[in-house]
PDB file of N, CA and C in Angstrom:
ATOM      1  N   MET A   1       1.007  -1.082   0.106  1.00 75.00           N
ATOM      2  CA  MET A   1       0.007   0.100   0.061  1.00 75.00           C
ATOM      3  C   MET A   1       0.867   1.354  -0.035  1.00 75.00           C
ATOM      4  N   ALA A   2       0.734   2.084  -1.106  1.00 93.00           N
ATOM      5  CA  ALA A   2       1.437   3.268  -1.172  1.00 93.00           C
ATOM      6  C   ALA A   2       0.590   4.620  -0.493  1.00 93.00           C
ATOM      7  N   LEU A   3       1.180   4.971   0.619  1.00 94.00           N
ATOM      8  CA  LEU A   3       0.657   6.217   1.158  1.00 94.00           C
ATOM      9  C   LEU A   3       0.934   7.577   0.255  1.00 94.00           C
ATOM     10  N   LEU A   4      -0.171   8.360   0.015  1.00 97.00           N
ATOM     11  CA  LEU A   4      -0.051   9.391  -0.654  1.00 97.00           C
ATOM     12  C   LEU A   4      -0.415  10.793   0.023  1.00 97.00           C
ATOM     13  N   CYS A   5      -0.756  10.589   1.076  1.00 97.00           N
ATOM     14  CA  CYS A   5      -1.099  11.926   1.891  1.00 97.00           C
ATOM     15  C   CYS A   5      -1.493  11.607   3.320  1.00 97.00           C
ATOM     16  N   LEU A   6      -1.428  12.574   4.176  1.00 96.00           N
ATOM     17  CA  LEU A   6      -1.655  11.967   5.718  1.00 96.00           C
ATOM     18  C   LEU A   6      -2.270  13.638   6.266  1.00 96.00           C
ATOM     19  N   CYS A   7      -3.065  13.461   7.373  1.00 96.00           N
ATOM     20  CA  CYS A   7      -3.336  14.623   8.238  1.00 96.00           C
ATOM     21  C   CYS A   7      -3.583  14.177   9.573  1.00 96.00           C
ATOM     22  N   VAL A   8      -3.240  14.946  10.400  1.00 94.00           N
ATOM     23  CA  VAL A   8      -3.491  14.776  11.820  1.00 94.00           C
ATOM     24  C   VAL A   8      -4.465  15.592  12.625  1.00 94.00           C
ATOM     25  N   VAL A   9      -5.431  14.846  13.308  1.00 92.00           N
ATOM     26  CA  VAL A   9      -6.448  15.752  13.881  1.00 92.00           C
ATOM     27  C   VAL A   9      -6.542  15.155  15.304  1.00 92.00           C
ATOM     28  N   GLY A  10      -6.111  15.897  16.417  1.00 86.00           N
ATOM     29  CA  GLY A  10      -6.036  15.385  17.865  1.00 86.00           C
ATOM     30  C   GLY A  10      -4.990  14.075  17.804  1.00 86.00           C
ATOM     31  N   ASP A  11      -5.453  12.934  18.397  1.00 86.00           N
ATOM     32  CA  ASP A  11      -4.685  11.919  18.537  1.00 86.00           C
ATOM     33  C   ASP A  11      -4.823  11.057  17.181  1.00 86.00           C
ATOM     34  N   LEU A  12      -5.660  11.427  16.369  1.00 91.00           N
ATOM     35  CA  LEU A  12      -5.962  10.624  15.244  1.00 91.00           C
ATOM     36  C   LEU A  12      -5.019  10.781  13.942  1.00 91.00           C
ATOM     37  N   LEU A  13      -4.488   9.824  13.415  1.00 94.00           N
ATOM     38  CA  LEU A  13      -3.847  10.002  12.195  1.00 94.00           C
ATOM     39  C   LEU A  13      -4.660   9.490  10.910  1.00 94.00           C
ATOM     40  N   CYS A  14      -4.854  10.258   9.943  1.00 96.00           N
ATOM     41  CA  CYS A  14      -5.429   9.675   8.799  1.00 96.00           C
ATOM     42  C   CYS A  14      -4.496   9.600   7.511  1.00 96.00           C
ATOM     43  N   THR A  15      -4.520   8.386   6.841  1.00 97.00           N
ATOM     44  CA  THR A  15      -3.525   8.397   5.687  1.00 97.00           C
ATOM     45  C   THR A  15      -4.705   8.266   4.567  1.00 97.00           C
ATOM     46  N   GLY A  16      -4.181   8.633   3.557  1.00 98.00           N
ATOM     47  CA  GLY A  16      -4.708   8.465   2.119  1.00 98.00           C
ATOM     48  C   GLY A  16      -3.915   7.420   1.265  1.00 98.00           C
ATOM     49  N   SER A  17      -4.466   6.400   0.565  1.00 97.00           N
ATOM     50  CA  SER A  17      -3.488   5.627  -0.166  1.00 97.00           C
ATOM     51  C   SER A  17      -3.832   5.242  -1.665  1.00 97.00           C
ATOM     52  N   ALA A  18      -3.061   4.654  -2.292  1.00 97.00           N
ATOM     53  CA  ALA A  18      -3.374   4.355  -3.686  1.00 97.00           C
ATOM     54  C   ALA A  18      -4.241   3.258  -3.867  1.00 97.00           C
ATOM     55  N   ASP A  19      -4.579   2.365  -2.727  1.00 97.00           N
ATOM     56  CA  ASP A  19      -5.714   1.319  -2.786  1.00 97.00           C
ATOM     57  C   ASP A  19      -7.138   1.929  -2.565  1.00 97.00           C
ATOM     58  N   LYS A  20      -7.302   3.457  -2.589  1.00 96.00           N
ATOM     59  CA  LYS A  20      -8.339   4.134  -2.806  1.00 96.00           C
ATOM     60  C   LYS A  20      -8.814   4.132  -1.132  1.00 96.00           C
ATOM     61  N   THR A  21      -8.352   3.944  -0.234  1.00 96.00           N
ATOM     62  CA  THR A  21      -8.833   3.883   1.174  1.00 96.00           C
ATOM     63  C   THR A  21      -8.123   4.882   1.967  1.00 96.00           C
ATOM     64  N   ILE A  22      -9.004   5.246   3.123  1.00 96.00           N
ATOM     65  CA  ILE A  22      -8.301   6.087   4.035  1.00 96.00           C
ATOM     66  C   ILE A  22      -8.137   5.083   5.306  1.00 96.00           C
ATOM     67  N   GLY A  23      -6.853   5.439   5.735  1.00 95.00           N
ATOM     68  CA  GLY A  23      -6.545   4.657   6.867  1.00 95.00           C
ATOM     69  C   GLY A  23      -6.740   5.620   8.211  1.00 95.00           C
ATOM     70  N   LEU A  24      -7.155   4.831   9.353  1.00 95.00           N
ATOM     71  CA  LEU A  24      -7.417   5.727  10.726  1.00 95.00           C
ATOM     72  C   LEU A  24      -6.576   5.041  11.551  1.00 95.00           C
ATOM     73  N   TRP A  25      -5.543   5.692  12.361  1.00 95.00           N
ATOM     74  CA  TRP A  25      -4.455   5.179  13.035  1.00 95.00           C
ATOM     75  C   TRP A  25      -4.589   6.044  14.341  1.00 95.00           C
ATOM     76  N   ARG A  26      -4.117   5.323  15.398  1.00 92.00           N
ATOM     77  CA  ARG A  26      -3.921   5.926  16.941  1.00 92.00           C
ATOM     78  C   ARG A  26      -2.611   5.519  17.574  1.00 92.00           C
ATOM     79  N   ARG A  27      -1.859   6.287  18.123  1.00 86.00           N
ATOM     80  CA  ARG A  27      -0.709   5.820  18.874  1.00 86.00           C
ATOM     81  C   ARG A  27      -1.080   5.104  20.309  1.00 86.00           C
ATOM     82  N   GLN A  28      -0.594   3.776  20.508  1.00 87.00           N
ATOM     83  CA  GLN A  28      -0.739   3.214  21.667  1.00 87.00           C
ATOM     84  C   GLN A  28       0.167   3.493  22.883  1.00 87.00           C
ATOM     85  N   SER A  29      -0.180   3.096  23.853  1.00 87.00           N
ATOM     86  CA  SER A  29       0.726   3.464  25.076  1.00 87.00           C
ATOM     87  C   SER A  29       2.083   3.075  24.851  1.00 87.00           C
ATOM     88  N   SER A  30       2.430   2.015  24.004  1.00 90.00           N
ATOM     89  CA  SER A  30       3.821   1.620  23.629  1.00 90.00           C
ATOM     90  C   SER A  30       4.348   2.636  22.887  1.00 90.00           C
ATOM     91  N   GLY A  31       3.771   3.333  22.288  1.00 84.00           N
ATOM     92  CA  GLY A  31       4.405   4.346  21.204  1.00 84.00           C
ATOM     93  C   GLY A  31       4.181   3.903  19.692  1.00 84.00           C
ATOM     94  N   GLU A  32       3.846   2.692  19.607  1.00 90.00           N
ATOM     95  CA  GLU A  32       3.506   2.221  18.219  1.00 90.00           C
ATOM     96  C   GLU A  32       2.199   2.574  17.607  1.00 90.00           C
ATOM     97  N   LEU A  33       1.896   2.572  16.358  1.00 91.00           N
ATOM     98  CA  LEU A  33       0.631   3.172  15.615  1.00 91.00           C
ATOM     99  C   LEU A  33      -0.064   1.764  15.692  1.00 91.00           C
ATOM    100  N   ALA A  34      -1.258   1.998  15.784  1.00 93.00           N
ATOM    101  CA  ALA A  34      -2.240   0.908  15.791  1.00 93.00           C
ATOM    102  C   ALA A  34      -3.555   1.470  14.908  1.00 93.00           C
ATOM    103  N   LYS A  35      -3.645   0.736  13.751  1.00 93.00           N
ATOM    104  CA  LYS A  35      -4.705   0.918  12.919  1.00 93.00           C
ATOM    105  C   LYS A  35      -6.093   0.571  13.510  1.00 93.00           C
ATOM    106  N   VAL A  36      -6.998   1.732  13.520  1.00 92.00           N
ATOM    107  CA  VAL A  36      -8.396   1.533  14.376  1.00 92.00           C
ATOM    108  C   VAL A  36      -9.368   1.631  13.193  1.00 92.00           C
ATOM    109  N   GLY A  37      -9.283   1.843  12.198  1.00 92.00           N
ATOM    110  CA  GLY A  37     -10.254   1.901  11.241  1.00 92.00           C
ATOM    111  C   GLY A  37      -9.758   2.006   9.498  1.00 92.00           C
ATOM    112  N   SER A  38     -10.745   1.949   8.790  1.00 93.00           N
ATOM    113  CA  SER A  38     -10.603   1.989   7.325  1.00 93.00           C
ATOM    114  C   SER A  38     -11.827   2.698   6.805  1.00 93.00           C
ATOM    115  N   ILE A  39     -11.501   3.695   6.035  1.00 93.00           N
ATOM    116  CA  ILE A  39     -12.748   4.124   5.171  1.00 93.00           C
ATOM    117  C   ILE A  39     -12.632   3.758   3.708  1.00 93.00           C
ATOM    118  N   ARG A  40     -13.624   3.371   3.120  1.00 93.00           N
ATOM    119  CA  ARG A  40     -13.814   3.032   1.654  1.00 93.00           C
ATOM    120  C   ARG A  40     -14.952   3.535   1.043  1.00 93.00           C
ATOM    121  N   GLY A  41     -14.593   3.870  -0.252  1.00 93.00           N
ATOM    122  CA  GLY A  41     -15.870   4.596  -1.065  1.00 93.00           C
ATOM    123  C   GLY A  41     -15.172   5.388  -2.102  1.00 93.00           C
ATOM    124  N   HIS A  42     -13.909   5.852  -2.237  1.00 95.00           N
ATOM    125  CA  HIS A  42     -13.507   6.286  -3.571  1.00 95.00           C
ATOM    126  C   HIS A  42     -13.340   5.280  -4.500  1.00 95.00           C
ATOM    127  N   GLU A  43     -13.237   5.833  -5.591  1.00 96.00           N
ATOM    128  CA  GLU A  43     -13.067   4.922  -6.932  1.00 96.00           C
ATOM    129  C   GLU A  43     -11.629   5.041  -7.450  1.00 96.00           C
ATOM    130  N   GLY A  44     -11.035   6.029  -6.878  1.00 97.00           N
ATOM    131  CA  GLY A  44      -9.419   6.182  -7.164  1.00 97.00           C
ATOM    132  C   GLY A  44      -8.680   6.419  -5.756  1.00 97.00           C
ATOM    133  N   PRO A  45      -7.294   6.613  -6.153  1.00 98.00           N
ATOM    134  CA  PRO A  45      -6.525   6.805  -5.078  1.00 98.00           C
ATOM    135  C   PRO A  45      -6.751   8.108  -4.422  1.00 98.00           C
ATOM    136  N   VAL A  46      -6.632   8.082  -3.153  1.00 98.00           N
ATOM    137  CA  VAL A  46      -6.835   9.260  -2.301  1.00 98.00           C
ATOM    138  C   VAL A  46      -5.552  10.210  -2.387  1.00 98.00           C
ATOM    139  N   LYS A  47      -5.745  11.387  -2.887  1.00 98.00           N
ATOM    140  CA  LYS A  47      -4.591  12.168  -2.679  1.00 98.00           C
ATOM    141  C   LYS A  47      -4.516  13.246  -1.901  1.00 98.00           C
ATOM    142  N   CYS A  48      -5.539  13.786  -1.296  1.00 97.00           N
ATOM    143  CA  CYS A  48      -5.689  14.797  -0.217  1.00 97.00           C
ATOM    144  C   CYS A  48      -6.353  14.412   0.945  1.00 97.00           C
ATOM    145  N   LEU A  49      -6.167  14.927   2.088  1.00 97.00           N
ATOM    146  CA  LEU A  49      -6.854  14.801   3.411  1.00 97.00           C
ATOM    147  C   LEU A  49      -6.778  16.031   4.132  1.00 97.00           C
ATOM    148  N   GLN A  50      -8.095  16.413   4.910  1.00 96.00           N
ATOM    149  CA  GLN A  50      -8.112  17.422   5.831  1.00 96.00           C
ATOM    150  C   GLN A  50      -8.980  16.876   6.891  1.00 96.00           C
ATOM    151  N   ALA A  51      -9.064  17.088   8.230  1.00 94.00           N
ATOM    152  CA  ALA A  51      -9.776  16.784   9.120  1.00 94.00           C
ATOM    153  C   ALA A  51      -9.886  17.920  10.271  1.00 94.00           C
ATOM    154  N   SER A  52     -10.904  17.775  10.693  1.00 93.00           N
ATOM    155  CA  SER A  52     -11.299  18.793  11.681  1.00 93.00           C
ATOM    156  C   SER A  52     -12.247  18.353  12.960  1.00 93.00           C
ATOM    157  N   TRP A  53     -12.145  18.595  14.206  1.00 89.00           N
ATOM    158  CA  TRP A  53     -12.943  18.215  15.089  1.00 89.00           C
ATOM    159  C   TRP A  53     -14.293  18.892  15.149  1.00 89.00           C
ATOM    160  N   CYS A  54     -15.520  17.909  15.388  1.00 81.00           N
ATOM    161  CA  CYS A  54     -16.594  18.777  15.735  1.00 81.00           C
ATOM    162  C   CYS A  54     -16.987  18.461  16.923  1.00 81.00           C
ATOM    163  N   ARG A  55     -17.271  19.618  17.616  1.00 77.00           N
ATOM    164  CA  ARG A  55     -17.525  19.549  19.225  1.00 77.00           C
ATOM    165  C   ARG A  55     -19.119  18.959  19.346  1.00 77.00           C
ATOM    166  N   ILE A  56     -20.066  19.312  18.515  1.00 76.00           N
ATOM    167  CA  ILE A  56     -21.332  19.122  18.624  1.00 76.00           C
ATOM    168  C   ILE A  56     -21.826  17.722  18.463  1.00 76.00           C
ATOM    169  N   SER A  57     -20.864  16.975  17.611  1.00 74.00           N
ATOM    170  CA  SER A  57     -21.123  15.550  17.326  1.00 74.00           C
ATOM    171  C   SER A  57     -20.324  14.682  17.894  1.00 74.00           C
ATOM    172  N   ASN A  58     -19.286  15.091  18.629  1.00 79.00           N
ATOM    173  CA  ASN A  58     -18.208  14.545  19.477  1.00 79.00           C
ATOM    174  C   ASN A  58     -17.370  13.355  18.566  1.00 79.00           C
ATOM    175  N   GLY A  59     -16.654  14.080  17.632  1.00 86.00           N
ATOM    176  CA  GLY A  59     -16.206  13.544  16.566  1.00 86.00           C
ATOM    177  C   GLY A  59     -15.304  14.213  15.551  1.00 86.00           C
ATOM    178  N   CYS A  60     -14.999  13.661  14.490  1.00 89.00           N
ATOM    179  CA  CYS A  60     -14.379  14.629  13.515  1.00 89.00           C
ATOM    180  C   CYS A  60     -15.049  14.443  12.301  1.00 89.00           C
ATOM    181  N   MET A  61     -14.705  15.464  11.455  1.00 91.00           N
ATOM    182  CA  MET A  61     -14.986  15.390   9.941  1.00 91.00           C
ATOM    183  C   MET A  61     -13.707  15.163   9.179  1.00 91.00           C
ATOM    184  N   VAL A  62     -13.863  14.156   8.321  1.00 94.00           N
ATOM    185  CA  VAL A  62     -12.422  14.023   7.467  1.00 94.00           C
ATOM    186  C   VAL A  62     -13.153  14.360   5.988  1.00 94.00           C
ATOM    187  N   TYR A  63     -12.167  15.147   5.419  1.00 95.00           N
ATOM    188  CA  TYR A  63     -12.517  15.570   4.091  1.00 95.00           C
ATOM    189  C   TYR A  63     -11.424  14.918   3.017  1.00 95.00           C
ATOM    190  N   SER A  64     -11.809  14.275   2.177  1.00 97.00           N
ATOM    191  CA  SER A  64     -10.882  13.425   1.271  1.00 97.00           C
ATOM    192  C   SER A  64     -11.141  13.782  -0.194  1.00 97.00           C
ATOM    193  N   GLY A  65      -9.909  13.974  -1.104  1.00 96.00           N
ATOM    194  CA  GLY A  65      -9.872  14.109  -2.526  1.00 96.00           C
ATOM    195  C   GLY A  65      -9.280  13.163  -2.988  1.00 96.00           C
ATOM    196  N   SER A  66      -9.861  12.653  -4.318  1.00 97.00           N
ATOM    197  CA  SER A  66      -9.348  11.448  -4.862  1.00 97.00           C
ATOM    198  C   SER A  66      -9.058  11.867  -6.134  1.00 97.00           C
ATOM    199  N   LEU A  67      -8.380  10.981  -7.136  1.00 96.00           N
ATOM    200  CA  LEU A  67      -8.223  10.997  -8.504  1.00 96.00           C
ATOM    201  C   LEU A  67      -9.731  10.528  -9.452  1.00 96.00           C
ATOM    202  N   ASP A  68     -10.520   9.932  -8.416  1.00 96.00           N
ATOM    203  CA  ASP A  68     -11.639   9.931  -9.109  1.00 96.00           C
ATOM    204  C   ASP A  68     -12.519  11.146  -9.448  1.00 96.00           C
ATOM    205  N   LYS A  69     -11.935  12.230  -9.103  1.00 94.00           N
ATOM    206  CA  LYS A  69     -12.478  13.393  -9.139  1.00 94.00           C
ATOM    207  C   LYS A  69     -13.456  13.938  -8.292  1.00 94.00           C
ATOM    208  N   SER A  70     -13.561  13.189  -6.911  1.00 95.00           N
ATOM    209  CA  SER A  70     -14.578  13.389  -6.226  1.00 95.00           C
ATOM    210  C   SER A  70     -13.779  13.919  -4.866  1.00 95.00           C
ATOM    211  N   ILE A  71     -14.588  14.921  -4.367  1.00 94.00           N
ATOM    212  CA  ILE A  71     -14.245  15.160  -2.689  1.00 94.00           C
ATOM    213  C   ILE A  71     -15.509  14.710  -1.730  1.00 94.00           C
ATOM    214  N   ARG A  72     -15.150  13.990  -0.846  1.00 95.00           N
ATOM    215  CA  ARG A  72     -16.011  13.230  -0.011  1.00 95.00           C
ATOM    216  C   ARG A  72     -15.866  13.750   1.592  1.00 95.00           C
ATOM    217  N   VAL A  73     -16.764  13.794   2.285  1.00 93.00           N
ATOM    218  CA  VAL A  73     -16.942  14.245   3.687  1.00 93.00           C
ATOM    219  C   VAL A  73     -17.236  13.017   4.484  1.00 93.00           C
ATOM    220  N   TRP A  74     -16.635  12.593   5.550  1.00 92.00           N
ATOM    221  CA  TRP A  74     -16.804  11.604   6.334  1.00 92.00           C
ATOM    222  C   TRP A  74     -16.835  12.123   7.870  1.00 92.00           C
ATOM    223  N   TRP A  75     -17.789  11.359   8.554  1.00 88.00           N
ATOM    224  CA  TRP A  75     -17.601  11.597  10.097  1.00 88.00           C
ATOM    225  C   TRP A  75     -17.146  10.433  10.756  1.00 88.00           C
ATOM    226  N   VAL A  76     -16.145  10.692  11.572  1.00 89.00           N
ATOM    227  CA  VAL A  76     -15.462   9.731  12.411  1.00 89.00           C
ATOM    228  C   VAL A  76     -15.842  10.052  13.621  1.00 89.00           C
ATOM    229  N   PRO A  77     -16.284   8.822  14.561  1.00 86.00           N
ATOM    230  CA  PRO A  77     -16.623   9.044  16.158  1.00 86.00           C
ATOM    231  C   PRO A  77     -15.232   9.336  16.846  1.00 86.00           C
ATOM    232  N   ASN A  78     -15.679  10.113  17.967  1.00 76.00           N
ATOM    233  CA  ASN A  78     -14.390  10.338  18.979  1.00 76.00           C
ATOM    234  C   ASN A  78     -14.499   8.958  19.872  1.00 76.00           C
ATOM    235  N   GLY A  79     -13.192   8.697  20.224  1.00 67.00           N
ATOM    236  CA  GLY A  79     -13.002   7.429  21.236  1.00 67.00           C
ATOM    237  C   GLY A  79     -13.039   6.169  20.417  1.00 67.00           C
ATOM    238  N   LEU A  80     -12.728   6.189  19.253  1.00 62.00           N
ATOM    239  CA  LEU A  80     -12.558   5.031  18.426  1.00 62.00           C
ATOM    240  C   LEU A  80     -11.221   4.258  18.925  1.00 62.00           C
ATOM    241  N   GLU A  81     -11.456   3.170  19.299  1.00 54.00           N
ATOM    242  CA  GLU A  81     -10.151   2.388  19.966  1.00 54.00           C
ATOM    243  C   GLU A  81     -10.382   0.990  19.702  1.00 54.00           C
ATOM    244  N   LEU A  82      -8.932   0.348  19.702  1.00 42.00           N
ATOM    245  CA  LEU A  82      -9.022  -1.092  19.510  1.00 42.00           C
ATOM    246  C   LEU A  82      -8.996  -1.704  21.009  1.00 42.00           C
ATOM    247  N   ASP A  83      -9.660  -3.001  21.009  1.00 42.00           N
ATOM    248  CA  ASP A  83      -9.629  -3.566  22.410  1.00 42.00           C
ATOM    249  C   ASP A  83      -8.667  -4.444  22.538  1.00 42.00           C
ATOM    250  N   GLY A  84      -7.637  -4.672  21.804  1.00 40.00           N
ATOM    251  CA  GLY A  84      -6.614  -5.571  21.921  1.00 40.00           C
ATOM    252  C   GLY A  84      -6.755  -6.974  21.035  1.00 40.00           C
ATOM    253  N   ASN A  85      -8.038  -7.103  20.842  1.00 35.00           N
ATOM    254  CA  ASN A  85      -8.333  -8.448  19.971  1.00 35.00           C
ATOM    255  C   ASN A  85      -9.267  -7.966  18.713  1.00 35.00           C
ATOM    256  N   GLU A  86      -8.547  -7.759  17.746  1.00 35.00           N
ATOM    257  CA  GLU A  86      -9.182  -7.057  16.573  1.00 35.00           C
ATOM    258  C   GLU A  86      -9.996  -8.048  15.900  1.00 35.00           C
ATOM    259  N   GLN A  87      -9.976  -9.480  15.911  1.00 31.00           N
ATOM    260  CA  GLN A  87     -10.535 -10.337  15.294  1.00 31.00           C
ATOM    261  C   GLN A  87     -11.920 -10.392  15.763  1.00 31.00           C
ATOM    262  N   GLN A  88     -11.901  -9.987  17.139  1.00 31.00           N
ATOM    263  CA  GLN A  88     -13.398 -10.218  17.735  1.00 31.00           C
ATOM    264  C   GLN A  88     -14.307  -8.853  17.596  1.00 31.00           C
ATOM    265  N   GLN A  89     -13.755  -7.933  16.923  1.00 31.00           N
ATOM    266  CA  GLN A  89     -14.528  -6.725  16.989  1.00 31.00           C
ATOM    267  C   GLN A  89     -15.500  -6.808  15.852  1.00 31.00           C
ATOM    268  N   GLN A  90     -16.599  -6.113  15.901  1.00 33.00           N
ATOM    269  CA  GLN A  90     -17.505  -6.017  14.689  1.00 33.00           C
ATOM    270  C   GLN A  90     -17.258  -4.826  13.910  1.00 33.00           C
ATOM    271  N   ASP A  91     -17.285  -4.674  12.852  1.00 40.00           N
ATOM    272  CA  ASP A  91     -17.455  -3.431  12.074  1.00 40.00           C
ATOM    273  C   ASP A  91     -18.496  -2.613  12.252  1.00 40.00           C
ATOM    274  N   LYS A  92     -18.121  -1.273  12.465  1.00 42.00           N
ATOM    275  CA  LYS A  92     -19.239  -0.364  12.784  1.00 42.00           C
ATOM    276  C   LYS A  92     -19.312   0.331  11.388  1.00 42.00           C
ATOM    277  N   CYS A  93     -20.390   0.869  10.962  1.00 43.00           N
ATOM    278  CA  CYS A  93     -20.829   1.304   9.729  1.00 43.00           C
ATOM    279  C   CYS A  93     -21.378   2.877   9.713  1.00 43.00           C
ATOM    280  N   PHE A  94     -20.795   3.784   9.232  1.00 45.00           N
ATOM    281  CA  PHE A  94     -21.094   5.287   9.201  1.00 45.00           C
ATOM    282  C   PHE A  94     -21.400   5.771   7.733  1.00 45.00           C
ATOM    283  N   LYS A  95     -22.363   6.528   7.542  1.00 45.00           N
ATOM    284  CA  LYS A  95     -22.585   6.927   6.181  1.00 45.00           C
ATOM    285  C   LYS A  95     -21.774   8.287   6.091  1.00 45.00           C
ATOM    286  N   ASP A  96     -21.215   8.585   4.782  1.00 47.00           N
ATOM    287  CA  ASP A  96     -20.856   9.826   4.563  1.00 47.00           C
ATOM    288  C   ASP A  96     -22.085  10.947   4.422  1.00 47.00           C
ATOM    289  N   GLN A  97     -21.628  12.145   4.095  1.00 49.00           N
ATOM    290  CA  GLN A  97     -22.784  13.165   4.222  1.00 49.00           C
ATOM    291  C   GLN A  97     -23.648  13.032   3.025  1.00 49.00           C
ATOM    292  N   ASN A  98     -23.301  12.342   2.027  1.00 51.00           N
ATOM    293  CA  ASN A  98     -24.339  11.860   0.963  1.00 51.00           C
ATOM    294  C   ASN A  98     -25.130  10.747   1.036  1.00 51.00           C
ATOM    295  N   GLU A  99     -24.936  10.001   2.079  1.00 49.00           N
ATOM    296  CA  GLU A  99     -25.423   8.996   2.609  1.00 49.00           C
ATOM    297  C   GLU A  99     -25.455   7.786   1.510  1.00 49.00           C
ATOM    298  N   LYS A 100     -24.430   7.699   0.801  1.00 50.00           N
ATOM    299  CA  LYS A 100     -24.366   6.683  -0.287  1.00 50.00           C
ATOM    300  C   LYS A 100     -23.258   5.734   0.032  1.00 50.00           C
ATOM    301  N   GLU A 101     -22.178   6.292   0.371  1.00 51.00           N
ATOM    302  CA  GLU A 101     -20.955   5.490   0.949  1.00 51.00           C
ATOM    303  C   GLU A 101     -20.880   5.151   2.355  1.00 51.00           C
ATOM    304  N   ARG A 102     -19.936   4.197   2.652  1.00 51.00           N
ATOM    305  CA  ARG A 102     -20.033   3.657   4.175  1.00 51.00           C
ATOM    306  C   ARG A 102     -18.644   3.825   4.518  1.00 51.00           C
ATOM    307  N   VAL A 103     -18.597   4.156   5.984  1.00 52.00           N
ATOM    308  CA  VAL A 103     -17.263   4.120   6.511  1.00 52.00           C
ATOM    309  C   VAL A 103     -17.270   3.079   7.459  1.00 52.00           C
ATOM    310  N   PHE A 104     -16.106   2.087   7.344  1.00 51.00           N
ATOM    311  CA  PHE A 104     -16.108   0.932   8.124  1.00 51.00           C
ATOM    312  C   PHE A 104     -14.824   1.097   9.024  1.00 51.00           C
ATOM    313  N   LEU A 105     -15.273   1.021  10.470  1.00 49.00           N
ATOM    314  CA  LEU A 105     -14.262   1.107  11.450  1.00 49.00           C
ATOM    315  C   LEU A 105     -14.269  -0.314  12.311  1.00 49.00           C
ATOM    316  N   ARG A 106     -12.940  -0.559  12.412  1.00 45.00           N
ATOM    317  CA  ARG A 106     -12.892  -1.874  13.205  1.00 45.00           C
ATOM    318  C   ARG A 106     -12.747  -1.594  14.629  1.00 45.00           C
TER     319      ARG A 106
END
């Protein structure tokens, strides 16, 4: 997976990649980065990202631009964490602002 862009909002690192996804990462107490989610919906590589906290909805808005010539807006909830056993977690699904695409969080 080739990373093409990244942005940081609070303790959340967002990465855009050539595989058309946005990765969501948090730093663990050990200092290592742990992937806590993935956003899928673009039909081309994700080339630019920006994010901002939304105090009202207790989460952040992630804005992504892609080579598919689209800009999308995603809501990511605050407090997204891994519980140490990724296989046992069920995917949570959130819709983007157009309610056509889905954000999958592990």
